[in-house]
mmCIF file of C-alpha atoms in Angstrom:
data_model
loop_
_atom_site.group_PDB
_atom_site.id
_atom_site.type_symbol
_atom_site.label_atom_id
_atom_site.label_comp_id
_atom_site.label_asym_id
_atom_site.label_seq_id
_atom_site.Cartn_x
_atom_site.Cartn_y
_atom_site.Cartn_z
ATOM 1 C CA GLY A 1355 -6.551 -131.188 -83.721
ATOM 2 C CA PHE A 1356 -9.247 -131.505 -86.377
ATOM 3 C CA ARG A 1357 -9.941 -129.066 -89.185
ATOM 4 C CA PHE A 1358 -12.961 -129.523 -91.432
ATOM 5 C CA GLY A 1359 -14.445 -127.377 -94.145
ATOM 6 C CA ALA A 1360 -17.533 -125.303 -93.529
ATOM 7 C CA ALA A 1361 -19.162 -127.035 -96.509
ATOM 8 C CA VAL A 1362 -18.834 -130.491 -94.900
ATOM 9 C CA THR A 1363 -22.344 -131.796 -94.287
ATOM 10 C CA CYS A 1364 -23.598 -132.753 -90.857
ATOM 11 C CA MET A 1365 -23.968 -136.364 -91.975
ATOM 12 C CA GLU A 1366 -20.377 -136.487 -93.236
ATOM 13 C CA LEU A 1367 -19.176 -135.276 -89.844
ATOM 14 C CA VAL A 1368 -21.355 -137.733 -87.907
ATOM 15 C CA GLU A 1369 -20.015 -140.604 -90.019
ATOM 16 C CA HIS A 1370 -16.350 -139.589 -89.570
ATOM 17 C CA GLU A 1371 -15.249 -142.216 -87.042
ATOM 18 C CA ALA A 1372 -12.082 -140.504 -85.811
ATOM 19 C CA PHE A 1373 -13.853 -137.180 -85.254
ATOM 20 C CA ALA A 1374 -16.822 -138.831 -83.537
ATOM 21 C CA LYS A 1375 -14.453 -140.684 -81.207
ATOM 22 C CA ALA A 1376 -12.460 -137.547 -80.379
ATOM 23 C CA TRP A 1377 -15.420 -135.179 -79.918
ATOM 24 C CA PRO A 1378 -18.572 -137.153 -78.989
ATOM 25 C CA GLY A 1379 -20.196 -134.070 -77.465
ATOM 26 C CA VAL A 1380 -19.861 -132.108 -80.691
ATOM 27 C CA ILE A 1381 -21.361 -135.055 -82.551
ATOM 28 C CA ASP A 1382 -24.241 -135.105 -80.030
ATOM 29 C CA GLY A 1383 -25.020 -131.544 -81.110
ATOM 30 C CA VAL A 1384 -24.637 -132.193 -84.833
ATOM 31 C CA LYS A 1385 -26.778 -135.341 -84.713
ATOM 32 C CA VAL A 1386 -29.903 -133.460 -83.619
ATOM 33 C CA ILE A 1387 -29.807 -130.867 -86.415
ATOM 34 C CA GLY A 1388 -32.982 -131.649 -88.355
ATOM 35 C CA SER A 1389 -33.897 -134.939 -89.999
ATOM 36 C CA ILE A 1390 -31.591 -137.403 -91.748
ATOM 37 C CA GLN A 1391 -32.518 -135.736 -95.037
ATOM 38 C CA VAL A 1392 -31.628 -132.298 -93.644
ATOM 39 C CA LYS A 1393 -28.316 -133.554 -92.216
ATOM 40 C CA GLY A 1394 -27.437 -134.815 -95.687
ATOM 41 C CA ARG A 1395 -27.519 -131.222 -96.984
ATOM 42 C CA ALA A 1396 -27.061 -129.035 -93.908
ATOM 43 C CA THR A 1397 -23.620 -127.925 -92.688
ATOM 44 C CA VAL A 1398 -22.212 -126.910 -89.330
ATOM 45 C CA GLY A 1399 -21.146 -123.679 -91.015
ATOM 46 C CA GLY A 1400 -24.763 -122.974 -91.875
ATOM 47 C CA ASN A 1401 -25.915 -123.872 -88.379
ATOM 48 C CA LEU A 1402 -23.451 -121.353 -86.951
ATOM 49 C CA CYS A 1403 -23.942 -118.534 -89.442
ATOM 50 C CA ASN A 1404 -27.731 -118.789 -89.391
ATOM 51 C CA ALA A 1405 -27.203 -117.295 -85.916
ATOM 52 C CA SER A 1406 -30.135 -118.946 -84.190
ATOM 53 C CA PRO A 1407 -29.756 -118.757 -80.394
ATOM 54 C CA ALA A 1408 -31.029 -122.360 -80.332
ATOM 55 C CA ALA A 1409 -28.549 -123.813 -82.870
ATOM 56 C CA ASP A 1410 -27.563 -127.228 -81.521
ATOM 57 C CA SER A 1411 -23.974 -127.503 -82.772
ATOM 58 C CA VAL A 1412 -22.929 -124.103 -81.445
ATOM 59 C CA PRO A 1413 -22.828 -124.664 -77.642
ATOM 60 C CA ALA A 1414 -20.999 -127.948 -78.244
ATOM 61 C CA LEU A 1415 -18.439 -126.214 -80.478
ATOM 62 C CA ILE A 1416 -17.993 -123.354 -78.015
ATOM 63 C CA ALA A 1417 -17.417 -125.835 -75.189
ATOM 64 C CA ALA A 1418 -14.885 -127.602 -77.406
ATOM 65 C CA GLY A 1419 -12.920 -124.371 -77.842
ATOM 66 C CA ALA A 1420 -13.487 -124.396 -81.602
ATOM 67 C CA SER A 1421 -12.411 -121.568 -83.870
ATOM 68 C CA VAL A 1422 -13.197 -120.719 -87.487
ATOM 69 C CA SER A 1423 -11.274 -119.449 -90.484
ATOM 70 C CA ILE A 1424 -12.973 -116.580 -92.298
ATOM 71 C CA ALA A 1425 -12.269 -115.385 -95.835
ATOM 72 C CA GLY A 1426 -13.303 -112.002 -97.169
ATOM 73 C CA LEU A 1427 -12.417 -109.083 -99.388
ATOM 74 C CA ASN A 1428 -9.667 -108.005 -96.987
ATOM 75 C CA GLY A 1429 -8.060 -111.436 -96.672
ATOM 76 C CA ARG A 1430 -8.363 -114.140 -94.059
ATOM 77 C CA ARG A 1431 -8.792 -114.055 -90.302
ATOM 78 C CA GLU A 1432 -9.509 -116.404 -87.408
ATOM 79 C CA ALA A 1433 -12.254 -116.080 -84.801
ATOM 80 C CA ARG A 1434 -13.662 -118.069 -81.906
ATOM 81 C CA VAL A 1435 -17.019 -119.711 -82.511
ATOM 82 C CA GLU A 1436 -18.543 -117.794 -79.578
ATOM 83 C CA ASP A 1437 -17.705 -114.499 -81.321
ATOM 84 C CA ILE A 1438 -19.596 -115.197 -84.567
ATOM 85 C CA ALA A 1439 -23.266 -114.799 -83.627
ATOM 86 C CA THR A 1440 -24.152 -111.426 -82.092
ATOM 87 C CA GLY A 1441 -27.933 -111.841 -81.902
ATOM 88 C CA PRO A 1442 -30.816 -113.677 -83.576
ATOM 89 C CA GLY A 1443 -29.967 -113.831 -87.280
ATOM 90 C CA LYS A 1444 -26.987 -111.460 -86.849
ATOM 91 C CA THR A 1445 -23.266 -112.229 -87.009
ATOM 92 C CA SER A 1446 -19.951 -110.428 -86.633
ATOM 93 C CA LEU A 1447 -19.027 -111.283 -90.236
ATOM 94 C CA ALA A 1448 -18.339 -108.247 -92.401
ATOM 95 C CA LYS A 1449 -19.960 -107.825 -95.789
ATOM 96 C CA GLY A 1450 -18.374 -110.301 -98.186
ATOM 97 C CA GLU A 1451 -16.941 -112.547 -95.460
ATOM 98 C CA ILE A 1452 -17.677 -116.278 -95.207
ATOM 99 C CA VAL A 1453 -16.655 -118.984 -92.765
ATOM 100 C CA THR A 1454 -14.442 -121.453 -94.658
ATOM 101 C CA SER A 1455 -13.416 -124.004 -92.012
ATOM 102 C CA PHE A 1456 -13.563 -125.062 -88.375
ATOM 103 C CA LEU A 1457 -10.600 -125.974 -86.170
ATOM 104 C CA LEU A 1458 -10.923 -128.022 -82.980
ATOM 105 C CA PRO A 1459 -7.859 -128.218 -80.731
ATOM 106 C CA LEU A 1460 -5.871 -131.279 -79.779
ATOM 107 C CA ARG A 1461 -7.383 -132.902 -76.709
ATOM 108 C CA PRO A 1462 -5.282 -133.639 -73.636
ATOM 109 C CA PRO A 1463 -5.600 -137.112 -72.070
ATOM 110 C CA HIS A 1464 -8.547 -137.636 -69.710
ATOM 111 C CA SER A 1465 -10.766 -135.184 -71.611
ATOM 112 C CA GLY A 1466 -14.486 -135.594 -72.222
ATOM 113 C CA ASP A 1467 -17.361 -133.568 -73.601
ATOM 114 C CA ALA A 1468 -21.143 -133.758 -73.891
ATOM 115 C CA TYR A 1469 -24.099 -131.862 -75.325
ATOM 116 C CA LEU A 1470 -27.653 -132.122 -74.038
ATOM 117 C CA ARG A 1471 -30.781 -130.250 -75.011
ATOM 118 C CA PHE A 1472 -34.388 -130.133 -73.876
ATOM 119 C CA THR A 1473 -37.130 -130.149 -76.489
ATOM 120 C CA PRO A 1474 -40.892 -130.693 -76.145
ATOM 121 C CA ARG A 1475 -40.648 -133.473 -78.745
ATOM 122 C CA THR A 1476 -37.989 -136.162 -78.897
ATOM 123 C CA GLU A 1477 -36.712 -135.093 -82.332
ATOM 124 C CA MET A 1478 -37.288 -132.655 -85.195
ATOM 125 C CA ASP A 1479 -37.675 -129.817 -82.706
ATOM 126 C CA ILE A 1480 -35.899 -126.659 -81.591
ATOM 127 C CA ALA A 1481 -33.980 -126.583 -78.316
ATOM 128 C CA VAL A 1482 -35.658 -124.879 -75.381
ATOM 129 C CA VAL A 1483 -32.290 -125.117 -73.631
ATOM 130 C CA GLY A 1484 -28.993 -126.583 -74.886
ATOM 131 C CA VAL A 1485 -25.824 -127.161 -72.845
ATOM 132 C CA GLY A 1486 -22.310 -128.078 -73.964
ATOM 133 C CA VAL A 1487 -19.656 -129.137 -71.424
ATOM 134 C CA ASN A 1488 -16.019 -129.992 -72.082
ATOM 135 C CA LEU A 1489 -13.576 -130.883 -69.301
ATOM 136 C CA THR A 1490 -10.140 -132.374 -68.677
ATOM 137 C CA LEU A 1491 -8.946 -134.238 -65.569
ATOM 138 C CA ASP A 1492 -5.400 -134.338 -64.249
ATOM 139 C CA ASP A 1493 -3.741 -137.578 -63.120
ATOM 140 C CA SER A 1494 -5.406 -137.333 -59.707
ATOM 141 C CA GLY A 1495 -8.893 -136.939 -61.185
ATOM 142 C CA VAL A 1496 -9.188 -133.214 -60.511
ATOM 143 C CA CYS A 1497 -10.701 -131.034 -63.232
ATOM 144 C CA CYS A 1498 -7.932 -128.797 -64.587
ATOM 145 C CA LEU A 1499 -9.590 -127.451 -67.756
ATOM 146 C CA ALA A 1500 -13.244 -126.836 -68.585
ATOM 147 C CA ARG A 1501 -15.599 -124.886 -70.812
ATOM 148 C CA VAL A 1502 -19.368 -124.623 -70.437
ATOM 149 C CA SER A 1503 -21.742 -123.125 -73.011
ATOM 150 C CA LEU A 1504 -25.497 -122.515 -72.998
ATOM 151 C CA GLY A 1505 -27.842 -122.237 -75.975
ATOM 152 C CA ALA A 1506 -31.408 -120.935 -76.335
ATOM 153 C CA VAL A 1507 -31.264 -118.971 -73.061
ATOM 154 C CA ALA A 1508 -30.035 -115.631 -74.439
ATOM 155 C CA GLU A 1509 -29.805 -113.717 -77.717
ATOM 156 C CA ARG A 1510 -26.888 -115.975 -78.710
ATOM 157 C CA ALA A 1511 -25.065 -119.023 -77.353
ATOM 158 C CA LEU A 1512 -23.080 -118.135 -74.240
ATOM 159 C CA LEU A 1513 -19.700 -119.169 -72.883
ATOM 160 C CA VAL A 1514 -20.172 -119.215 -69.091
ATOM 161 C CA PRO A 1515 -16.911 -118.582 -67.157
ATOM 162 C CA GLU A 1516 -18.679 -118.862 -63.794
ATOM 163 C CA ALA A 1517 -19.830 -122.372 -64.666
ATOM 164 C CA THR A 1518 -16.306 -123.262 -65.749
ATOM 165 C CA ALA A 1519 -14.944 -121.956 -62.456
ATOM 166 C CA ALA A 1520 -17.360 -124.222 -60.574
ATOM 167 C CA LEU A 1521 -15.676 -127.279 -62.121
ATOM 168 C CA ILE A 1522 -11.976 -126.379 -62.174
ATOM 169 C CA GLY A 1523 -10.120 -127.544 -59.088
ATOM 170 C CA SER A 1524 -12.818 -130.058 -58.149
ATOM 171 C CA LYS A 1525 -13.270 -133.760 -58.735
ATOM 172 C CA VAL A 1526 -16.619 -132.851 -60.318
ATOM 173 C CA ASP A 1527 -18.314 -134.053 -57.157
ATOM 174 C CA ALA A 1528 -21.815 -133.262 -55.907
ATOM 175 C CA ALA A 1529 -20.800 -129.878 -54.492
ATOM 176 C CA ALA A 1530 -19.110 -128.833 -57.742
ATOM 177 C CA LEU A 1531 -22.109 -129.955 -59.784
ATOM 178 C CA GLU A 1532 -24.386 -127.928 -57.490
ATOM 179 C CA ARG A 1533 -22.236 -124.829 -58.064
ATOM 180 C CA LEU A 1534 -22.215 -125.545 -61.800
ATOM 181 C CA ALA A 1535 -26.008 -125.784 -61.940
ATOM 182 C CA ALA A 1536 -26.411 -122.529 -60.011
ATOM 183 C CA ALA A 1537 -23.913 -120.715 -62.262
ATOM 184 C CA ALA A 1538 -25.595 -121.993 -65.420
ATOM 185 C CA SER A 1539 -29.018 -120.857 -64.231
ATOM 186 C CA ALA A 1540 -27.652 -117.466 -63.149
ATOM 187 C CA ALA A 1541 -26.148 -116.848 -66.607
ATOM 188 C CA CYS A 1542 -29.494 -117.245 -68.386
ATOM 189 C CA ARG A 1543 -31.321 -114.245 -69.797
ATOM 190 C CA PRO A 1544 -34.088 -115.960 -71.782
ATOM 191 C CA ILE A 1545 -37.382 -114.767 -73.173
ATOM 192 C CA ASP A 1546 -40.865 -116.127 -72.618
ATOM 193 C CA ASP A 1547 -42.254 -117.783 -75.731
ATOM 194 C CA LYS A 1548 -44.515 -120.661 -76.710
ATOM 195 C CA ARG A 1549 -41.635 -123.121 -76.196
ATOM 196 C CA GLY A 1550 -41.059 -122.257 -72.550
ATOM 197 C CA THR A 1551 -41.190 -119.570 -69.890
ATOM 198 C CA ARG A 1552 -38.165 -117.698 -68.565
ATOM 199 C CA GLU A 1553 -38.434 -119.502 -65.226
ATOM 200 C CA PHE A 1554 -38.626 -122.910 -66.904
ATOM 201 C CA ARG A 1555 -35.582 -122.258 -69.093
ATOM 202 C CA ILE A 1556 -33.535 -121.003 -66.143
ATOM 203 C CA LYS A 1557 -34.366 -124.105 -64.114
ATOM 204 C CA VAL A 1558 -33.731 -126.531 -66.981
ATOM 205 C CA ALA A 1559 -30.366 -124.913 -67.789
ATOM 206 C CA GLY A 1560 -29.064 -125.851 -64.345
ATOM 207 C CA VAL A 1561 -30.406 -129.393 -64.557
ATOM 208 C CA LEU A 1562 -28.968 -130.007 -68.031
ATOM 209 C CA ALA A 1563 -25.586 -128.480 -67.123
ATOM 210 C CA ARG A 1564 -25.261 -130.936 -64.247
ATOM 211 C CA ARG A 1565 -26.251 -133.905 -66.423
ATOM 212 C CA ALA A 1566 -23.956 -132.884 -69.288
ATOM 213 C CA ALA A 1567 -21.037 -132.497 -66.860
ATOM 214 C CA GLU A 1568 -21.662 -135.991 -65.527
ATOM 215 C CA ILE A 1569 -21.560 -137.416 -69.072
ATOM 216 C CA ALA A 1570 -18.426 -135.409 -69.915
ATOM 217 C CA LEU A 1571 -16.821 -136.694 -66.702
ATOM 218 C CA ALA A 1572 -17.614 -140.308 -67.629
ATOM 219 C CA ASN A 1573 -16.174 -139.732 -71.110
ATOM 220 C CA ALA A 1574 -13.026 -138.175 -69.639
ATOM 221 C CA ARG A 1575 -12.450 -141.126 -67.333
ATOM 222 C CA LYS A 1576 -12.600 -143.490 -70.305
ATOM 223 C CA ARG A 1577 -9.986 -141.601 -72.356
ATOM 224 C CA ASN A 1578 -6.253 -142.138 -71.777
#
């Protein structure tokens, strides 16, 4: 797998060829964090621990099955990325704890991932909905492993087991994608704000989940 420090900048990660090749969906999330100038200073650790429900790297990392190492006054511990943020601006970190590194697992053959978001503007904007999908195919082309995560549709980024279940055991065909979209929409519990209504976010979550799964599927088919 890959381990990188929490102080590694977004730009350093984007420019790491081996990581970008292994985890293109995670890179898709990291690439849209702010401007080039911001990515030169910003870190994935900061994006996670800022605990914004709309953080772009977080659904991609959750879909990837990423974990973090945490150091504090009582020693070190490990945690899953999905267990860090507990609400807007709030984390599960104890007083004095900091995230020191990220670990992404080894990928089986025929694995692919993707991250998509919807924003009113093409860049320099905050996600109205973000979706990360990671899946693995067996030798017959059937999905045997999957993780699906949603951002900006709840108080924190969500891991969606029902959406995962829609993919596993299928060839990620039209019927499976329909079930995936329905499960993604059903998992949403968004708010109305100036960026989008609840109904809009729920609808877009299903559409983006389907599209992200199609990209992840194409990536998986390309990887031996």
